[in-house]
Amino acid sequence: MDYWGTPTSSTIPAMHGKDERELKRQRRKQSNRESARRSRLRKQAECDELAQRAEVLNQENASLRAELSRIKSEYEEIRSENASIKERLGEIPRNE
């Protein structure tokens, strides 16, 4: 300290260095918080997107199952009709 009680230049940088380090630490903590927040938001958006995609796929699956059931039913009707026609053809005498 000088005669007037003010700190000398040699003590100012040391205090300034501590403040600067604390400021950098606070900035880094804030940056990390923001990064974590962005990461959570990104994960939430991805989760929402996957849930929406799952819903679309479930609807498509239900639609395909209904179509498959309809086609199987139609197949059985045609098969039955075909067997009936074959049976009737077997009863008709052939002219040879």
mmCIF file of N, CA and C in Angstrom:
data_model
loop_
_atom_site.group_PDB
_atom_site.id
_atom_site.type_symbol
_atom_site.label_atom_id
_atom_site.label_comp_id
_atom_site.label_asym_id
_atom_site.label_seq_id
_atom_site.Cartn_x
_atom_site.Cartn_y
_atom_site.Cartn_z
ATOM 1 N N MET A 1 0.830 -1.170 0.000
ATOM 2 C CA MET A 1 0.000 0.000 0.000
ATOM 3 C C MET A 1 0.882 1.243 0.000
ATOM 4 N N ASP A 2 0.352 2.255 -0.632
ATOM 5 C CA ASP A 2 1.108 3.494 -0.628
ATOM 6 C C ASP A 2 0.721 4.331 0.592
ATOM 7 N N TYR A 3 1.212 5.490 0.593
ATOM 8 C CA TYR A 3 0.996 6.382 1.714
ATOM 9 C C TYR A 3 -0.478 6.677 1.962
ATOM 10 N N TRP A 4 -1.295 6.715 0.959
ATOM 11 C CA TRP A 4 -2.709 7.084 1.082
ATOM 12 C C TRP A 4 -3.594 5.876 1.403
ATOM 13 N N GLY A 5 -3.051 4.703 1.491
ATOM 14 C CA GLY A 5 -3.845 3.537 1.856
ATOM 15 C C GLY A 5 -4.434 2.795 0.668
ATOM 16 N N THR A 6 -4.046 3.162 -0.537
ATOM 17 C CA THR A 6 -4.538 2.458 -1.711
ATOM 18 C C THR A 6 -3.614 1.315 -2.052
ATOM 19 N N PRO A 7 -4.144 0.263 -2.602
ATOM 20 C CA PRO A 7 -3.288 -0.891 -2.931
ATOM 21 C C PRO A 7 -2.293 -0.532 -4.021
ATOM 22 N N THR A 8 -1.143 -1.122 -3.924
ATOM 23 C CA THR A 8 -0.122 -0.906 -4.943
ATOM 24 C C THR A 8 -0.418 -1.772 -6.145
ATOM 25 N N SER A 9 0.215 -1.492 -7.238
ATOM 26 C CA SER A 9 -0.029 -2.222 -8.477
ATOM 27 C C SER A 9 0.294 -3.702 -8.349
ATOM 28 N N SER A 10 1.185 -4.093 -7.446
ATOM 29 C CA SER A 10 1.544 -5.505 -7.316
ATOM 30 C C SER A 10 0.415 -6.340 -6.720
ATOM 31 N N THR A 11 -0.438 -5.764 -5.908
ATOM 32 C CA THR A 11 -1.538 -6.536 -5.317
ATOM 33 C C THR A 11 -2.779 -6.540 -6.203
ATOM 34 N N ILE A 12 -2.924 -5.611 -7.098
ATOM 35 C CA ILE A 12 -4.108 -5.538 -7.960
ATOM 36 C C ILE A 12 -4.198 -6.721 -8.915
ATOM 37 N N PRO A 13 -3.162 -7.089 -9.629
ATOM 38 C CA PRO A 13 -3.281 -8.226 -10.544
ATOM 39 C C PRO A 13 -3.645 -9.524 -9.838
ATOM 40 N N ALA A 14 -3.132 -9.747 -8.643
ATOM 41 C CA ALA A 14 -3.432 -10.977 -7.923
ATOM 42 C C ALA A 14 -4.923 -11.046 -7.618
ATOM 43 N N MET A 15 -5.497 -9.986 -7.163
ATOM 44 C CA MET A 15 -6.933 -9.966 -6.876
ATOM 45 C C MET A 15 -7.711 -10.036 -8.170
ATOM 46 N N HIS A 16 -7.223 -9.337 -9.174
ATOM 47 C CA HIS A 16 -7.894 -9.352 -10.477
ATOM 48 C C HIS A 16 -7.874 -10.755 -11.078
ATOM 49 N N GLY A 17 -6.776 -11.465 -10.899
ATOM 50 C CA GLY A 17 -6.661 -12.828 -11.414
ATOM 51 C C GLY A 17 -7.665 -13.759 -10.779
ATOM 52 N N LYS A 18 -7.868 -13.629 -9.467
ATOM 53 C CA LYS A 18 -8.850 -14.461 -8.768
ATOM 54 C C LYS A 18 -10.258 -14.151 -9.268
ATOM 55 N N ASP A 19 -10.560 -12.872 -9.409
ATOM 56 C CA ASP A 19 -11.881 -12.477 -9.904
ATOM 57 C C ASP A 19 -12.092 -12.995 -11.315
ATOM 58 N N GLU A 20 -11.046 -12.910 -12.112
ATOM 59 C CA GLU A 20 -11.155 -13.377 -13.502
ATOM 60 C C GLU A 20 -11.379 -14.874 -13.559
ATOM 61 N N ARG A 21 -10.662 -15.605 -12.706
ATOM 62 C CA ARG A 21 -10.859 -17.057 -12.658
ATOM 63 C C ARG A 21 -12.276 -17.400 -12.193
ATOM 64 N N GLU A 22 -12.764 -16.679 -11.197
ATOM 65 C CA GLU A 22 -14.129 -16.910 -10.711
ATOM 66 C C GLU A 22 -15.147 -16.588 -11.804
ATOM 67 N N LEU A 23 -14.914 -15.512 -12.521
ATOM 68 C CA LEU A 23 -15.806 -15.134 -13.608
ATOM 69 C C LEU A 23 -15.806 -16.208 -14.701
ATOM 70 N N LYS A 24 -14.631 -16.719 -15.049
ATOM 71 C CA LYS A 24 -14.539 -17.787 -16.058
ATOM 72 C C LYS A 24 -15.262 -19.037 -15.573
ATOM 73 N N ARG A 25 -15.086 -19.344 -14.278
ATOM 74 C CA ARG A 25 -15.754 -20.521 -13.707
ATOM 75 C C ARG A 25 -17.275 -20.354 -13.778
ATOM 76 N N GLN A 26 -17.766 -19.179 -13.430
ATOM 77 C CA GLN A 26 -19.205 -18.910 -13.491
ATOM 78 C C GLN A 26 -19.711 -18.998 -14.927
ATOM 79 N N ARG A 27 -18.946 -18.466 -15.873
ATOM 80 C CA ARG A 27 -19.339 -18.543 -17.287
ATOM 81 C C ARG A 27 -19.386 -19.985 -17.757
ATOM 82 N N ARG A 28 -18.378 -20.759 -17.344
ATOM 83 C CA ARG A 28 -18.332 -22.172 -17.741
ATOM 84 C C ARG A 28 -19.527 -22.932 -17.155
ATOM 85 N N LYS A 29 -19.862 -22.659 -15.892
ATOM 86 C CA LYS A 29 -21.016 -23.305 -15.263
ATOM 87 C C LYS A 29 -22.300 -22.945 -16.012
ATOM 88 N N GLN A 30 -22.442 -21.660 -16.346
ATOM 89 C CA GLN A 30 -23.627 -21.221 -17.074
ATOM 90 C C GLN A 30 -23.682 -21.873 -18.454
ATOM 91 N N SER A 31 -22.529 -21.934 -19.109
ATOM 92 C CA SER A 31 -22.455 -22.572 -20.427
ATOM 93 C C SER A 31 -22.847 -24.047 -20.338
ATOM 94 N N ASN A 32 -22.361 -24.708 -19.302
ATOM 95 C CA ASN A 32 -22.702 -26.121 -19.098
ATOM 96 C C ASN A 32 -24.199 -26.301 -18.836
ATOM 97 N N ARG A 33 -24.783 -25.383 -18.055
ATOM 98 C CA ARG A 33 -26.226 -25.450 -17.794
ATOM 99 C C ARG A 33 -27.008 -25.309 -19.093
ATOM 100 N N GLU A 34 -26.619 -24.339 -19.899
ATOM 101 C CA GLU A 34 -27.299 -24.117 -21.184
ATOM 102 C C GLU A 34 -27.139 -25.318 -22.107
ATOM 103 N N SER A 35 -25.945 -25.887 -22.120
ATOM 104 C CA SER A 35 -25.698 -27.064 -22.945
ATOM 105 C C SER A 35 -26.568 -28.229 -22.485
ATOM 106 N N ALA A 36 -26.667 -28.416 -21.184
ATOM 107 C CA ALA A 36 -27.503 -29.495 -20.637
ATOM 108 C C ALA A 36 -28.975 -29.247 -20.979
ATOM 109 N N ARG A 37 -29.407 -27.992 -20.899
ATOM 110 C CA ARG A 37 -30.792 -27.649 -21.230
ATOM 111 C C ARG A 37 -31.081 -27.952 -22.702
ATOM 112 N N ARG A 38 -30.143 -27.559 -23.582
ATOM 113 C CA ARG A 38 -30.325 -27.844 -25.009
ATOM 114 C C ARG A 38 -30.364 -29.342 -25.256
ATOM 115 N N SER A 39 -29.511 -30.076 -24.554
ATOM 116 C CA SER A 39 -29.479 -31.534 -24.700
ATOM 117 C C SER A 39 -30.814 -32.145 -24.260
ATOM 118 N N ARG A 40 -31.361 -31.688 -23.138
ATOM 119 C CA ARG A 40 -32.652 -32.206 -22.676
ATOM 120 C C ARG A 40 -33.752 -31.895 -23.684
ATOM 121 N N LEU A 41 -33.744 -30.677 -24.211
ATOM 122 C CA LEU A 41 -34.756 -30.301 -25.206
ATOM 123 C C LEU A 41 -34.631 -31.154 -26.467
ATOM 124 N N ARG A 42 -33.390 -31.400 -26.889
ATOM 125 C CA ARG A 42 -33.154 -32.237 -28.076
ATOM 126 C C ARG A 42 -33.679 -33.649 -27.840
ATOM 127 N N LYS A 43 -33.369 -34.206 -26.677
ATOM 128 C CA LYS A 43 -33.829 -35.561 -26.350
ATOM 129 C C LYS A 43 -35.349 -35.618 -26.266
ATOM 130 N N GLN A 44 -35.962 -34.578 -25.687
ATOM 131 C CA GLN A 44 -37.417 -34.538 -25.589
ATOM 132 C C GLN A 44 -38.043 -34.478 -26.979
ATOM 133 N N ALA A 45 -37.465 -33.662 -27.858
ATOM 134 C CA ALA A 45 -37.982 -33.554 -29.225
ATOM 135 C C ALA A 45 -37.842 -34.890 -29.951
ATOM 136 N N GLU A 46 -36.719 -35.558 -29.752
ATOM 137 C CA GLU A 46 -36.502 -36.867 -30.384
ATOM 138 C C GLU A 46 -37.508 -37.889 -29.852
ATOM 139 N N CYS A 47 -37.746 -37.856 -28.557
ATOM 140 C CA CYS A 47 -38.706 -38.780 -27.942
ATOM 141 C C CYS A 47 -40.115 -38.522 -28.483
ATOM 142 N N ASP A 48 -40.487 -37.242 -28.578
ATOM 143 C CA ASP A 48 -41.800 -36.891 -29.127
ATOM 144 C C ASP A 48 -41.938 -37.365 -30.570
ATOM 145 N N GLU A 49 -40.877 -37.173 -31.346
ATOM 146 C CA GLU A 49 -40.893 -37.596 -32.757
ATOM 147 C C GLU A 49 -41.035 -39.111 -32.865
ATOM 148 N N LEU A 50 -40.313 -39.840 -32.015
ATOM 149 C CA LEU A 50 -40.399 -41.305 -32.039
ATOM 150 C C LEU A 50 -41.790 -41.790 -31.610
ATOM 151 N N ALA A 51 -42.384 -41.123 -30.629
ATOM 152 C CA ALA A 51 -43.735 -41.505 -30.201
ATOM 153 C C ALA A 51 -44.736 -41.271 -31.335
ATOM 154 N N GLN A 52 -44.572 -40.156 -32.034
ATOM 155 C CA GLN A 52 -45.463 -39.864 -33.160
ATOM 156 C C GLN A 52 -45.267 -40.898 -34.266
ATOM 157 N N ARG A 53 -44.022 -41.243 -34.549
ATOM 158 C CA ARG A 53 -43.737 -42.245 -35.583
ATOM 159 C C ARG A 53 -44.314 -43.607 -35.184
ATOM 160 N N ALA A 54 -44.210 -43.956 -33.909
ATOM 161 C CA ALA A 54 -44.766 -45.226 -33.425
ATOM 162 C C ALA A 54 -46.278 -45.248 -33.622
ATOM 163 N N GLU A 55 -46.931 -44.122 -33.357
ATOM 164 C CA GLU A 55 -48.387 -44.045 -33.532
ATOM 165 C C GLU A 55 -48.762 -44.239 -35.000
ATOM 166 N N VAL A 56 -48.020 -43.605 -35.900
ATOM 167 C CA VAL A 56 -48.283 -43.744 -37.341
ATOM 168 C C VAL A 56 -48.083 -45.202 -37.764
ATOM 169 N N LEU A 57 -47.013 -45.819 -37.276
ATOM 170 C CA LEU A 57 -46.737 -47.216 -37.635
ATOM 171 C C LEU A 57 -47.795 -48.163 -37.069
ATOM 172 N N ASN A 58 -48.291 -47.875 -35.856
ATOM 173 C CA ASN A 58 -49.362 -48.700 -35.287
ATOM 174 C C ASN A 58 -50.628 -48.604 -36.123
ATOM 175 N N GLN A 59 -50.944 -47.392 -36.574
ATOM 176 C CA GLN A 59 -52.122 -47.216 -37.433
ATOM 177 C C GLN A 59 -51.941 -47.955 -38.763
ATOM 178 N N GLU A 60 -50.751 -47.845 -39.336
ATOM 179 C CA GLU A 60 -50.471 -48.538 -40.598
ATOM 180 C C GLU A 60 -50.556 -50.054 -40.397
ATOM 181 N N ASN A 61 -50.044 -50.543 -39.281
ATOM 182 C CA ASN A 61 -50.097 -51.972 -38.973
ATOM 183 C C ASN A 61 -51.543 -52.450 -38.868
ATOM 184 N N ALA A 62 -52.373 -51.672 -38.166
ATOM 185 C CA ALA A 62 -53.793 -52.043 -38.027
ATOM 186 C C ALA A 62 -54.476 -52.069 -39.391
ATOM 187 N N SER A 63 -54.163 -51.093 -40.225
ATOM 188 C CA SER A 63 -54.751 -51.031 -41.565
ATOM 189 C C SER A 63 -54.326 -52.242 -42.398
ATOM 190 N N LEU A 64 -53.059 -52.596 -42.330
ATOM 191 C CA LEU A 64 -52.554 -53.748 -43.092
ATOM 192 C C LEU A 64 -53.157 -55.058 -42.589
ATOM 193 N N ARG A 65 -53.339 -55.168 -41.274
ATOM 194 C CA ARG A 65 -53.963 -56.371 -40.717
ATOM 195 C C ARG A 65 -55.410 -56.501 -41.198
ATOM 196 N N ALA A 66 -56.129 -55.386 -41.232
ATOM 197 C CA ALA A 66 -57.516 -55.405 -41.701
ATOM 198 C C ALA A 66 -57.560 -55.805 -43.176
ATOM 199 N N GLU A 67 -56.641 -55.259 -43.969
ATOM 200 C CA GLU A 67 -56.581 -55.604 -45.393
ATOM 201 C C GLU A 67 -56.241 -57.081 -45.570
ATOM 202 N N LEU A 68 -55.312 -57.593 -44.787
ATOM 203 C CA LEU A 68 -54.937 -59.007 -44.864
ATOM 204 C C LEU A 68 -56.140 -59.892 -44.519
ATOM 205 N N SER A 69 -56.866 -59.519 -43.496
ATOM 206 C CA SER A 69 -58.055 -60.296 -43.109
ATOM 207 C C SER A 69 -59.087 -60.297 -44.238
ATOM 208 N N ARG A 70 -59.309 -59.131 -44.853
ATOM 209 C CA ARG A 70 -60.262 -59.027 -45.960
ATOM 210 C C ARG A 70 -59.819 -59.899 -47.131
ATOM 211 N N ILE A 71 -58.527 -59.878 -47.455
ATOM 212 C CA ILE A 71 -58.006 -60.669 -48.581
ATOM 213 C C ILE A 71 -58.112 -62.162 -48.278
ATOM 214 N N LYS A 72 -57.822 -62.559 -47.037
ATOM 215 C CA LYS A 72 -57.955 -63.975 -46.667
ATOM 216 C C LYS A 72 -59.403 -64.438 -46.818
ATOM 217 N N SER A 73 -60.315 -63.604 -46.372
ATOM 218 C CA SER A 73 -61.734 -63.939 -46.479
ATOM 219 C C SER A 73 -62.140 -64.075 -47.949
ATOM 220 N N GLU A 74 -61.698 -63.127 -48.756
ATOM 221 C CA GLU A 74 -61.997 -63.174 -50.197
ATOM 222 C C GLU A 74 -61.389 -64.422 -50.831
ATOM 223 N N TYR A 75 -60.181 -64.767 -50.420
ATOM 224 C CA TYR A 75 -59.505 -65.964 -50.927
ATOM 225 C C TYR A 75 -60.321 -67.221 -50.597
ATOM 226 N N GLU A 76 -60.795 -67.308 -49.356
ATOM 227 C CA GLU A 76 -61.574 -68.480 -48.944
ATOM 228 C C GLU A 76 -62.875 -68.575 -49.745
ATOM 229 N N GLU A 77 -63.527 -67.445 -49.997
ATOM 230 C CA GLU A 77 -64.763 -67.453 -50.799
ATOM 231 C C GLU A 77 -64.481 -67.940 -52.215
ATOM 232 N N ILE A 78 -63.409 -67.439 -52.827
ATOM 233 C CA ILE A 78 -63.057 -67.837 -54.191
ATOM 234 C C ILE A 78 -62.655 -69.309 -54.222
ATOM 235 N N ARG A 79 -61.945 -69.761 -53.232
ATOM 236 C CA ARG A 79 -61.531 -71.167 -53.163
ATOM 237 C C ARG A 79 -62.756 -72.085 -53.049
ATOM 238 N N SER A 80 -63.692 -71.666 -52.215
ATOM 239 C CA SER A 80 -64.927 -72.446 -52.053
ATOM 240 C C SER A 80 -65.718 -72.474 -53.368
ATOM 241 N N GLU A 81 -65.793 -71.320 -53.994
ATOM 242 C CA GLU A 81 -66.506 -71.237 -55.277
ATOM 243 C C GLU A 81 -65.814 -72.117 -56.318
ATOM 244 N N ASN A 82 -64.504 -72.099 -56.333
ATOM 245 C CA ASN A 82 -63.731 -72.913 -57.274
ATOM 246 C C ASN A 82 -63.992 -74.409 -57.034
ATOM 247 N N ALA A 83 -64.015 -74.831 -55.773
ATOM 248 C CA ALA A 83 -64.276 -76.237 -55.439
ATOM 249 C C ALA A 83 -65.691 -76.618 -55.875
ATOM 250 N N SER A 84 -66.633 -75.728 -55.695
ATOM 251 C CA SER A 84 -68.018 -75.986 -56.101
ATOM 252 C C SER A 84 -68.103 -76.161 -57.615
ATOM 253 N N ILE A 85 -67.430 -75.297 -58.349
ATOM 254 C CA ILE A 85 -67.433 -75.386 -59.820
ATOM 255 C C ILE A 85 -66.785 -76.692 -60.272
ATOM 256 N N LYS A 86 -65.673 -77.063 -59.650
ATOM 257 C CA LYS A 86 -64.999 -78.315 -60.006
ATOM 258 C C LYS A 86 -65.920 -79.500 -59.743
ATOM 259 N N GLU A 87 -66.661 -79.459 -58.648
ATOM 260 C CA GLU A 87 -67.579 -80.552 -58.315
ATOM 261 C C GLU A 87 -68.695 -80.646 -59.356
ATOM 262 N N ARG A 88 -69.238 -79.499 -59.749
ATOM 263 C CA ARG A 88 -70.300 -79.503 -60.765
ATOM 264 C C ARG A 88 -69.772 -79.993 -62.110
ATOM 265 N N LEU A 89 -68.549 -79.631 -62.438
ATOM 266 C CA LEU A 89 -67.959 -80.091 -63.701
ATOM 267 C C LEU A 89 -67.760 -81.609 -63.681
ATOM 268 N N GLY A 90 -67.482 -82.131 -62.521
ATOM 269 C CA GLY A 90 -67.314 -83.578 -62.388
ATOM 270 C C GLY A 90 -68.627 -84.320 -62.589
ATOM 271 N N GLU A 91 -69.736 -83.672 -62.340
ATOM 272 C CA GLU A 91 -71.064 -84.307 -62.474
ATOM 273 C C GLU A 91 -71.554 -84.259 -63.917
ATOM 274 N N ILE A 92 -71.039 -83.344 -64.705
ATOM 275 C CA ILE A 92 -71.494 -83.210 -66.094
ATOM 276 C C ILE A 92 -70.801 -84.284 -66.944
ATOM 277 N N PRO A 93 -71.629 -85.079 -67.648
ATOM 278 C CA PRO A 93 -70.994 -86.087 -68.504
ATOM 279 C C PRO A 93 -70.273 -85.417 -69.665
ATOM 280 N N ARG A 94 -69.157 -85.984 -70.019
ATOM 281 C CA ARG A 94 -68.360 -85.414 -71.109
ATOM 282 C C ARG A 94 -68.711 -86.091 -72.408
ATOM 283 N N ASN A 95 -68.795 -85.336 -73.437
ATOM 284 C CA ASN A 95 -69.024 -85.884 -74.782
ATOM 285 C C ASN A 95 -67.662 -86.096 -75.432
ATOM 286 N N GLU A 96 -67.360 -87.349 -75.619
ATOM 287 C CA GLU A 96 -66.060 -87.627 -76.222
ATOM 288 C C GLU A 96 -66.216 -88.314 -77.539
#
